[in-house]
Amino acid sequence: MSIVGQCLVGFLFGAIVGVLVQRSRFCNVAALRDAMLFKSYRNTKALLAGMMVMTLGFTLFMSFGDGKPLRFDVGLNTLIGLFIFGVGMVLAGACTVSTWVKAGEGNVGAVWALLFTFIGMFLFSLVWSFTYWPPAPSTMTGEPNLAGLQLGLSNAATLQEKFGVPAIVFGLIQAGVLYAIYRAVLRKERQVAAERGG
Amino acid sequence: MCQSLAICNGLAGGRRAGAGSTKPTQVAVWTEVFAWTEKLAPALHLTGCIRSKELRTHANHGDPMELFKKTIDPVTALILIGIANVFMFLVVGAWTVGGGETMMTGLMAQAVLGEQLNRVPFWELVFQPFIGDWRMYLSLGMLSGAFIAAVLSKEFYLRLPRSLSEWVMITVGGLLMGIGIRLAFVCNVSTFFGLSNQMNLGGYLAISGIIAGCYVGSMIYKRILEG
């Protein structure tokens, strides 16, 4: 596909997401924070439902060798980075999606958060260097580098090659686990509602 | 799901009443499809999103603008996004936001610093600023989609953070988000809607990281709100 076509597909998908997220007021931060702080699960349920659909869809296409799975190494930097991100998104009150959506709604705070996300990225890129930053040299090669705290490369497509089991099998297992969590959340929600009502 | 189905149903209803260009069998097929989705819904525990009464009122109105009059159930919205994402995964790749934001950072830095930017290895070895990156247009699409939806539903107005502490929290939060994305190479979108759904090991690591971070963040947030 040509570059312009790719950009158009991206823009179209983004616009659909923008409309749906704006109209449903879904927020990733709320999905996690509200469940922890206020025991309300409106967004958590949506997050789980979306993940179930995507797990089944992605792994189904991967079993036929279609699609464009992400390929990059995973390391402890993923864990630490997302920990920092998690703290940041609660403080900012918006994740990467909701900063864009809220900016579209006219929220100046979200534009400000977005601006500082850019600044944070740039500041961190100054620290990053080919020789200085340990995960860097190997992270783009696909070879595990334990010295750089890398844990290797794995996704449903590579698991499929390794075990000879179609990717959809892994997908079904994961969707099953997600569904169990979904049911548990529903049960918890009913319990909370009963407590509040009584 | 109900909203888009409602629109389809509304259109089908409109055509039925129209010049008769639609064959009756086509209408029958639509009715069959709706009946089927209604049967399917309770099985999926998504009863909140498809209600036959709603469908009927929409069929009478046949007004696509109904979409912008009330809030969509987030479960429905995320299922629709999920389906769209699966198809985009086939064409270009899964939904991601952090990559596009990095590209924008690179382009902005290039505009300000020019050739000087080449002295920072990151922008040469990992992310070369490139104007044709589809992920940037995905972010811009979200911005414009949200803007259009907000204008159509008359929800667009300027909101400012109320207090100084809120400004400070947003600033620090934004900086931490930017640093976190670049350190981890993924953002929360590619964690929840990309990596973990492609069974990538990093997805599970990233989810545990983001949940732990969210917990710590929530505690800080609570303390600031209370203190």
Short mmCIF file of C-alpha atoms in Angstrom, two decimals:
data_model
loop_
_atom_site.label_atom_id
_atom_site.label_comp_id
_atom_site.label_asym_id
_atom_site.label_seq_id
_atom_site.Cartn_x
_atom_site.Cartn_y
_atom_site.Cartn_z
CA MET A 1 0.00 0.00 0.00
CA SER A 2 1.26 3.48 -0.84
CA ILE A 3 2.27 5.89 1.89
CA VAL A 4 -0.65 8.19 1.14
CA GLY A 5 -3.03 5.23 1.34
CA GLN A 6 -1.58 4.21 4.69
CA CYS A 7 -1.99 7.72 6.02
CA LEU A 8 -5.58 7.82 4.80
CA VAL A 9 -6.37 4.50 6.47
CA GLY A 10 -4.77 5.77 9.67
CA PHE A 11 -6.71 9.01 9.52
CA LEU A 12 -10.02 7.27 8.84
CA PHE A 13 -9.51 4.81 11.69
CA GLY A 14 -8.47 7.67 13.95
CA ALA A 15 -11.61 9.62 13.06
CA ILE A 16 -13.83 6.60 13.86
CA VAL A 17 -12.05 6.16 17.17
CA GLY A 18 -12.35 9.88 17.90
CA VAL A 19 -16.11 9.91 17.34
CA LEU A 20 -16.73 6.70 19.28
CA VAL A 21 -14.51 7.62 22.21
CA GLN A 22 -15.97 11.12 22.40
CA ARG A 23 -19.53 9.82 22.33
CA SER A 24 -18.94 7.01 24.81
CA ARG A 25 -16.57 8.95 27.07
CA PHE A 26 -14.33 5.93 27.30
CA CYS A 27 -11.04 6.58 29.01
CA ASN A 28 -8.23 4.19 29.69
CA VAL A 29 -7.20 6.01 32.84
CA ALA A 30 -10.73 5.85 34.16
CA ALA A 31 -10.83 2.14 33.36
CA LEU A 32 -8.00 1.50 35.80
CA ARG A 33 -8.24 4.41 38.24
CA ASP A 34 -12.00 4.29 38.83
CA ALA A 35 -11.84 0.57 39.48
CA MET A 36 -9.11 1.12 42.07
CA LEU A 37 -10.34 4.32 43.70
CA PHE A 38 -14.12 4.40 43.31
CA LYS A 39 -15.03 0.77 42.56
CA SER A 40 -16.91 1.78 39.40
CA TYR A 41 -16.35 -0.50 36.43
CA ARG A 42 -18.05 1.19 33.48
CA ASN A 43 -14.80 1.70 31.54
CA THR A 44 -13.07 -1.44 32.82
CA LYS A 45 -15.78 -3.57 31.23
CA ALA A 46 -15.33 -1.73 27.94
CA LEU A 47 -11.56 -2.23 28.07
CA LEU A 48 -11.98 -5.97 28.62
CA ALA A 49 -14.62 -6.32 25.89
CA GLY A 50 -12.40 -4.48 23.41
CA MET A 51 -9.44 -6.66 24.33
CA MET A 52 -11.48 -9.83 23.82
CA VAL A 53 -12.56 -8.77 20.33
CA MET A 54 -9.04 -7.76 19.36
CA THR A 55 -7.42 -10.91 20.78
CA LEU A 56 -9.73 -13.12 18.74
CA GLY A 57 -9.39 -10.98 15.61
CA PHE A 58 -5.61 -10.59 15.70
CA THR A 59 -4.88 -14.23 16.44
CA LEU A 60 -7.37 -15.43 13.86
CA PHE A 61 -5.64 -13.47 11.11
CA MET A 62 -2.21 -14.43 12.44
CA SER A 63 -3.10 -18.12 12.16
CA PHE A 64 -3.37 -17.57 8.42
CA GLY A 65 -0.17 -15.56 8.40
CA ASP A 66 -1.97 -12.30 7.70
CA GLY A 67 -1.73 -8.97 9.40
CA LYS A 68 1.16 -6.90 10.62
CA PRO A 69 2.10 -7.98 14.14
CA LEU A 70 4.41 -5.75 16.13
CA ARG A 71 7.93 -7.09 16.21
CA PHE A 72 10.23 -5.80 18.85
CA ASP A 73 12.13 -7.01 21.84
CA VAL A 74 10.76 -6.86 25.28
CA GLY A 75 12.76 -5.99 28.31
CA LEU A 76 12.49 -4.72 31.83
CA ASN A 77 12.48 -1.27 30.27
CA THR A 78 8.90 -2.05 29.19
CA LEU A 79 7.88 -2.70 32.79
CA ILE A 80 9.65 0.37 34.19
CA GLY A 81 8.55 2.64 31.36
CA LEU A 82 4.90 1.70 31.67
CA PHE A 83 5.12 2.11 35.45
CA ILE A 84 6.28 5.70 34.94
CA PHE A 85 3.59 6.11 32.30
CA GLY A 86 0.93 4.77 34.69
CA VAL A 87 1.83 7.30 37.38
CA GLY A 88 1.89 10.07 34.77
CA MET A 89 -1.45 9.25 33.22
CA VAL A 90 -3.27 9.29 36.56
CA LEU A 91 -1.70 12.64 37.46
CA ALA A 92 -2.51 14.12 34.06
CA GLY A 93 -6.00 12.55 34.19
CA ALA A 94 -5.72 11.46 30.59
CA CYS A 95 -3.95 8.74 28.65
CA THR A 96 -2.61 9.01 25.12
CA VAL A 97 -6.05 8.51 23.56
CA SER A 98 -8.01 10.79 25.83
CA THR A 99 -5.47 13.61 25.53
CA TRP A 100 -6.24 13.73 21.78
CA VAL A 101 -9.98 13.28 22.24
CA LYS A 102 -10.23 15.82 25.04
CA ALA A 103 -8.09 18.24 23.03
CA GLY A 104 -10.71 17.86 20.26
CA GLU A 105 -13.43 18.74 22.76
CA GLY A 106 -11.69 21.98 23.66
CA ASN A 107 -9.98 20.88 26.87
CA VAL A 108 -6.98 23.16 27.35
CA GLY A 109 -5.56 20.93 30.09
CA ALA A 110 -5.38 18.03 27.64
CA VAL A 111 -3.52 20.17 25.08
CA TRP A 112 -1.11 21.14 27.84
CA ALA A 113 -0.62 17.47 28.81
CA LEU A 114 0.02 16.64 25.15
CA LEU A 115 2.59 19.41 24.86
CA PHE A 116 4.43 18.11 27.89
CA THR A 117 4.27 14.55 26.57
CA PHE A 118 6.18 15.82 23.52
CA ILE A 119 8.64 17.63 25.77
CA GLY A 120 9.11 14.52 27.92
CA MET A 121 9.77 12.44 24.83
CA PHE A 122 12.32 14.89 23.54
CA LEU A 123 14.07 15.15 26.90
CA PHE A 124 14.31 11.39 27.12
CA SER A 125 15.62 11.12 23.58
CA LEU A 126 18.58 13.26 24.68
CA VAL A 127 19.55 10.64 27.27
CA TRP A 128 19.17 7.88 24.73
CA SER A 129 22.28 7.00 22.83
CA PHE A 130 23.37 4.07 20.73
CA THR A 131 26.17 3.14 23.06
CA TYR A 132 24.96 4.62 26.28
CA TRP A 133 21.51 3.11 26.66
CA PRO A 134 21.80 -0.66 27.28
CA PRO A 135 18.70 -2.03 25.54
CA ALA A 136 19.33 0.06 22.48
CA PRO A 137 21.79 -1.92 20.33
CA SER A 138 19.88 -5.16 20.47
CA THR A 139 16.39 -3.88 20.73
CA MET A 140 15.89 -3.55 17.01
CA THR A 141 17.59 -6.81 15.99
CA GLY A 142 15.17 -9.39 17.36
CA GLU A 143 17.96 -11.17 19.25
CA PRO A 144 17.57 -11.50 23.00
CA ASN A 145 20.24 -9.67 24.95
CA LEU A 146 20.05 -10.63 28.61
CA ALA A 147 22.92 -8.33 29.49
CA GLY A 148 20.76 -5.45 28.42
CA LEU A 149 17.85 -6.90 30.42
CA GLN A 150 16.12 -8.07 27.28
CA LEU A 151 13.73 -10.96 27.45
CA GLY A 152 13.45 -11.70 23.76
CA LEU A 153 10.85 -11.53 21.09
CA SER A 154 7.54 -13.33 21.20
CA ASN A 155 4.06 -12.90 19.87
CA ALA A 156 1.31 -15.18 18.67
CA ALA A 157 2.92 -15.43 15.23
CA THR A 158 6.28 -16.51 16.64
CA LEU A 159 4.61 -18.80 19.19
CA GLN A 160 2.81 -20.43 16.28
CA GLU A 161 6.13 -21.08 14.53
CA LYS A 162 7.70 -22.39 17.71
CA PHE A 163 4.95 -24.78 18.83
CA GLY A 164 3.24 -25.51 15.53
CA VAL A 165 -0.13 -24.66 17.06
CA PRO A 166 -2.31 -22.13 15.21
CA ALA A 167 -2.24 -18.70 16.81
CA ILE A 168 -6.00 -18.74 17.32
CA VAL A 169 -5.54 -21.42 20.01
CA PHE A 170 -3.50 -19.00 22.11
CA GLY A 171 -6.05 -16.33 21.28
CA LEU A 172 -8.95 -18.47 22.49
CA ILE A 173 -7.15 -19.18 25.76
CA GLN A 174 -6.46 -15.50 26.31
CA ALA A 175 -10.00 -14.50 25.36
CA GLY A 176 -11.27 -17.10 27.83
CA VAL A 177 -9.16 -15.61 30.60
CA LEU A 178 -10.36 -12.11 29.68
CA TYR A 179 -13.96 -13.32 29.71
CA ALA A 180 -13.44 -14.81 33.18
CA ILE A 181 -12.12 -11.43 34.36
CA TYR A 182 -15.10 -9.75 32.69
CA ARG A 183 -17.50 -12.03 34.56
CA ALA A 184 -15.65 -11.36 37.82
CA VAL A 185 -15.95 -7.61 37.21
CA LEU A 186 -19.69 -7.96 36.54
CA ARG A 187 -20.10 -9.93 39.78
CA LYS A 188 -18.10 -7.33 41.71
CA GLU A 189 -20.19 -4.57 40.17
CA ARG A 190 -23.42 -6.22 41.31
CA GLN A 191 -21.97 -6.71 44.77
CA VAL A 192 -20.99 -3.04 45.01
CA ALA A 193 -24.43 -1.98 43.77
CA ALA A 194 -26.10 -4.17 46.39
CA GLU A 195 -23.92 -2.70 49.14
CA ARG A 196 -24.65 0.84 48.04
CA GLY A 197 -28.35 0.14 47.69
CA GLY A 198 -28.63 -1.56 51.06
CA MET B 1 -23.54 -1.58 18.12
CA CYS B 2 -27.08 -0.34 18.53
CA GLN B 3 -26.25 3.10 17.24
CA SER B 4 -24.82 2.07 13.91
CA LEU B 5 -27.42 -0.63 13.49
CA ALA B 6 -30.05 1.92 14.28
CA ILE B 7 -28.77 4.10 11.49
CA CYS B 8 -28.77 1.20 9.05
CA ASN B 9 -32.22 0.25 10.14
CA GLY B 10 -33.35 3.82 9.82
CA LEU B 11 -32.00 4.03 6.30
CA ALA B 12 -33.57 0.73 5.36
CA GLY B 13 -36.87 1.98 6.75
CA GLY B 14 -36.53 5.19 4.79
CA ARG B 15 -35.90 3.29 1.59
CA ARG B 16 -38.84 1.03 2.22
CA ALA B 17 -41.08 4.06 2.37
CA GLY B 18 -39.37 5.59 -0.65
CA ALA B 19 -39.69 5.10 -4.39
CA GLY B 20 -39.50 1.32 -4.06
CA SER B 21 -35.98 1.00 -5.38
CA THR B 22 -35.24 -1.53 -2.62
CA LYS B 23 -36.62 -4.99 -3.07
CA PRO B 24 -38.73 -6.33 -0.20
CA THR B 25 -36.31 -9.26 0.17
CA GLN B 26 -33.55 -6.84 1.07
CA VAL B 27 -35.63 -5.40 3.88
CA ALA B 28 -36.39 -8.91 5.04
CA VAL B 29 -32.67 -9.64 5.17
CA TRP B 30 -32.09 -6.58 7.33
CA THR B 31 -34.91 -7.54 9.69
CA GLU B 32 -33.40 -11.01 9.92
CA VAL B 33 -29.97 -9.58 10.73
CA PHE B 34 -31.35 -7.38 13.49
CA ALA B 35 -33.36 -10.20 14.98
CA TRP B 36 -30.23 -12.30 14.99
CA THR B 37 -28.06 -9.66 16.67
CA GLU B 38 -30.75 -9.16 19.30
CA LYS B 39 -30.70 -12.87 20.05
CA LEU B 40 -26.92 -12.85 20.18
CA ALA B 41 -26.62 -9.90 22.53
CA PRO B 42 -27.80 -11.49 25.80
CA ALA B 43 -25.53 -14.44 25.11
CA LEU B 44 -22.58 -12.08 25.10
CA HIS B 45 -23.78 -10.31 28.26
CA LEU B 46 -23.96 -7.07 26.39
CA THR B 47 -27.65 -6.61 26.93
CA GLY B 48 -27.20 -2.94 27.58
CA CYS B 49 -26.23 -2.16 24.03
CA ILE B 50 -28.95 -3.60 21.82
CA ARG B 51 -32.52 -2.83 22.71
CA SER B 52 -35.30 -3.60 20.30
CA LYS B 53 -37.38 -0.65 21.49
CA GLU B 54 -34.57 1.74 20.64
CA LEU B 55 -34.20 0.22 17.20
CA ARG B 56 -37.87 0.70 16.49
CA THR B 57 -37.91 4.36 17.51
CA HIS B 58 -34.85 4.94 15.38
CA ALA B 59 -36.50 3.21 12.45
CA ASN B 60 -39.37 5.65 12.74
CA HIS B 61 -37.14 8.69 12.82
CA GLY B 62 -34.46 7.47 10.44
CA ASP B 63 -32.24 10.33 11.61
CA PRO B 64 -28.49 9.69 11.61
CA MET B 65 -28.01 12.66 13.93
CA GLU B 66 -29.52 10.59 16.74
CA LEU B 67 -25.98 9.33 17.27
CA PHE B 68 -24.96 12.70 18.64
CA LYS B 69 -27.83 13.10 21.08
CA LYS B 70 -26.85 10.62 23.73
CA THR B 71 -23.91 8.77 25.14
CA ILE B 72 -22.96 5.45 23.58
CA ASP B 73 -22.33 2.55 25.90
CA PRO B 74 -18.52 2.27 26.12
CA VAL B 75 -18.64 -1.52 25.74
CA THR B 76 -20.36 -1.07 22.37
CA ALA B 77 -17.90 1.63 21.35
CA LEU B 78 -14.90 -0.50 22.24
CA ILE B 79 -16.27 -3.53 20.40
CA LEU B 80 -16.70 -1.41 17.27
CA ILE B 81 -13.21 0.05 17.68
CA GLY B 82 -11.91 -3.48 18.16
CA ILE B 83 -13.45 -4.66 14.90
CA ALA B 84 -12.10 -1.63 13.04
CA ASN B 85 -8.68 -2.18 14.62
CA VAL B 86 -8.58 -5.82 13.49
CA PHE B 87 -9.11 -4.69 9.90
CA MET B 88 -6.53 -1.95 10.17
CA PHE B 89 -4.14 -4.60 11.56
CA LEU B 90 -4.51 -6.40 8.23
CA VAL B 91 -3.70 -3.33 6.18
CA VAL B 92 -1.16 -1.20 8.02
CA GLY B 93 -0.82 -2.37 11.62
CA ALA B 94 -2.51 -2.26 14.99
CA TRP B 95 -3.71 0.92 16.68
CA THR B 96 -0.92 2.86 18.33
CA VAL B 97 -0.51 6.42 19.50
CA GLY B 98 2.90 6.75 21.13
CA GLY B 99 4.78 6.16 17.87
CA GLY B 100 2.91 8.94 16.10
CA GLU B 101 3.54 11.30 18.97
CA THR B 102 7.25 10.50 18.83
CA MET B 103 7.25 11.24 15.12
CA MET B 104 5.58 14.58 15.80
CA THR B 105 8.16 15.35 18.47
CA GLY B 106 10.89 14.56 15.97
CA LEU B 107 9.38 16.75 13.28
CA MET B 108 8.88 19.62 15.70
CA ALA B 109 12.42 19.28 17.00
CA GLN B 110 13.66 19.21 13.40
CA ALA B 111 11.74 22.39 12.62
CA VAL B 112 13.31 24.14 15.61
CA LEU B 113 16.82 22.68 15.64
CA GLY B 114 17.37 21.81 11.98
CA GLU B 115 20.62 19.95 11.28
CA GLN B 116 21.55 20.13 14.95
CA LEU B 117 19.06 17.34 15.63
CA ASN B 118 21.39 14.81 13.97
CA ARG B 119 23.65 15.09 16.98
CA VAL B 120 21.05 13.22 19.05
CA PRO B 121 21.50 9.57 18.02
CA PHE B 122 17.90 8.60 18.80
CA TRP B 123 16.53 10.65 15.92
CA GLU B 124 18.89 9.05 13.47
CA LEU B 125 19.02 5.43 14.58
CA VAL B 126 15.55 4.64 15.87
CA PHE B 127 13.11 7.30 14.74
CA GLN B 128 13.99 9.30 11.71
CA PRO B 129 11.51 12.16 11.46
CA PHE B 130 9.33 11.28 8.48
CA ILE B 131 6.24 13.21 7.41
CA GLY B 132 4.55 10.20 5.80
CA ASP B 133 4.15 8.10 8.96
CA TRP B 134 0.55 6.84 9.15
CA ARG B 135 0.56 6.80 12.95
CA MET B 136 0.73 10.59 13.03
CA TYR B 137 -2.37 10.83 10.89
CA LEU B 138 -4.12 8.37 13.17
CA SER B 139 -3.61 10.79 16.07
CA LEU B 140 -4.79 13.72 13.95
CA GLY B 141 -7.81 11.63 12.95
CA MET B 142 -8.71 11.10 16.61
CA LEU B 143 -8.40 14.84 17.20
CA SER B 144 -10.67 15.73 14.28
CA GLY B 145 -13.13 12.89 14.92
CA ALA B 146 -13.52 14.02 18.52
CA PHE B 147 -13.84 17.64 17.40
CA ILE B 148 -16.60 16.82 14.90
CA ALA B 149 -18.45 14.63 17.40
CA ALA B 150 -18.18 17.30 20.08
CA VAL B 151 -19.42 20.06 17.76
CA LEU B 152 -22.33 17.98 16.46
CA SER B 153 -23.42 17.04 19.95
CA LYS B 154 -22.93 20.63 21.13
CA GLU B 155 -20.34 19.59 23.69
CA PHE B 156 -17.50 21.69 22.36
CA TYR B 157 -16.43 24.43 24.71
CA LEU B 158 -13.11 25.52 26.17
CA ARG B 159 -12.36 23.96 29.53
CA LEU B 160 -9.48 25.19 31.64
CA PRO B 161 -7.94 23.42 34.62
CA ARG B 162 -9.38 25.07 37.71
CA SER B 163 -6.45 25.35 40.10
CA LEU B 164 -2.71 25.76 40.09
CA SER B 165 -2.23 22.31 41.60
CA GLU B 166 -4.13 20.84 38.67
CA TRP B 167 -1.85 22.63 36.20
CA VAL B 168 1.19 21.28 38.03
CA MET B 169 -0.24 17.75 38.08
CA ILE B 170 -0.99 17.85 34.36
CA THR B 171 2.50 19.15 33.59
CA VAL B 172 4.25 16.50 35.66
CA GLY B 173 1.88 13.82 34.37
CA GLY B 174 2.52 14.78 30.76
CA LEU B 175 6.28 14.71 31.24
CA LEU B 176 6.13 11.30 32.94
CA MET B 177 3.94 9.94 30.13
CA GLY B 178 6.41 11.11 27.50
CA ILE B 179 9.41 9.66 29.35
CA GLY B 180 7.55 6.40 30.02
CA ILE B 181 6.56 5.91 26.39
CA ARG B 182 10.10 6.40 25.15
CA LEU B 183 11.64 4.20 27.82
CA ALA B 184 9.21 1.34 27.20
CA PHE B 185 8.83 1.80 23.41
CA VAL B 186 5.08 1.32 23.88
CA CYS B 187 2.21 3.47 25.05
CA ASN B 188 -0.91 2.35 26.85
CA VAL B 189 -2.83 1.90 23.59
CA SER B 190 -0.33 -0.51 22.11
CA THR B 191 -0.24 -2.26 25.48
CA PHE B 192 -3.95 -2.89 25.82
CA PHE B 193 -4.97 -2.96 22.17
CA GLY B 194 -1.86 -4.24 20.44
CA LEU B 195 0.87 -6.13 22.26
CA SER B 196 -1.17 -8.11 24.76
CA ASN B 197 -3.76 -9.04 22.14
CA GLN B 198 -1.02 -10.31 19.84
CA MET B 199 0.16 -12.46 22.76
CA ASN B 200 3.40 -10.57 23.00
CA LEU B 201 5.27 -11.23 26.21
CA GLY B 202 5.77 -7.50 26.54
CA GLY B 203 2.02 -7.01 26.78
CA TYR B 204 1.84 -8.80 30.11
CA LEU B 205 4.90 -7.01 31.45
CA ALA B 206 3.48 -3.71 30.28
CA ILE B 207 0.05 -4.35 31.79
CA SER B 208 1.58 -5.23 35.17
CA GLY B 209 3.69 -2.09 34.93
CA ILE B 210 0.78 0.15 34.05
CA ILE B 211 -1.44 -1.30 36.79
CA ALA B 212 1.29 -0.82 39.40
CA GLY B 213 1.93 2.70 38.14
CA CYS B 214 -1.77 3.47 38.14
CA TYR B 215 -2.06 2.28 41.74
CA VAL B 216 0.84 4.46 42.89
CA GLY B 217 -0.52 7.36 40.84
CA SER B 218 -3.97 6.93 42.36
CA MET B 219 -2.50 7.06 45.86
CA ILE B 220 -0.63 10.27 45.01
CA TYR B 221 -3.75 11.70 43.39
CA LYS B 222 -5.86 10.86 46.46
CA ARG B 223 -3.33 12.44 48.79
CA ILE B 224 -3.20 15.63 46.73
CA LEU B 225 -7.00 15.80 46.56
CA GLU B 226 -7.37 15.23 50.29
CA GLY B 227 -4.31 17.12 51.47
#
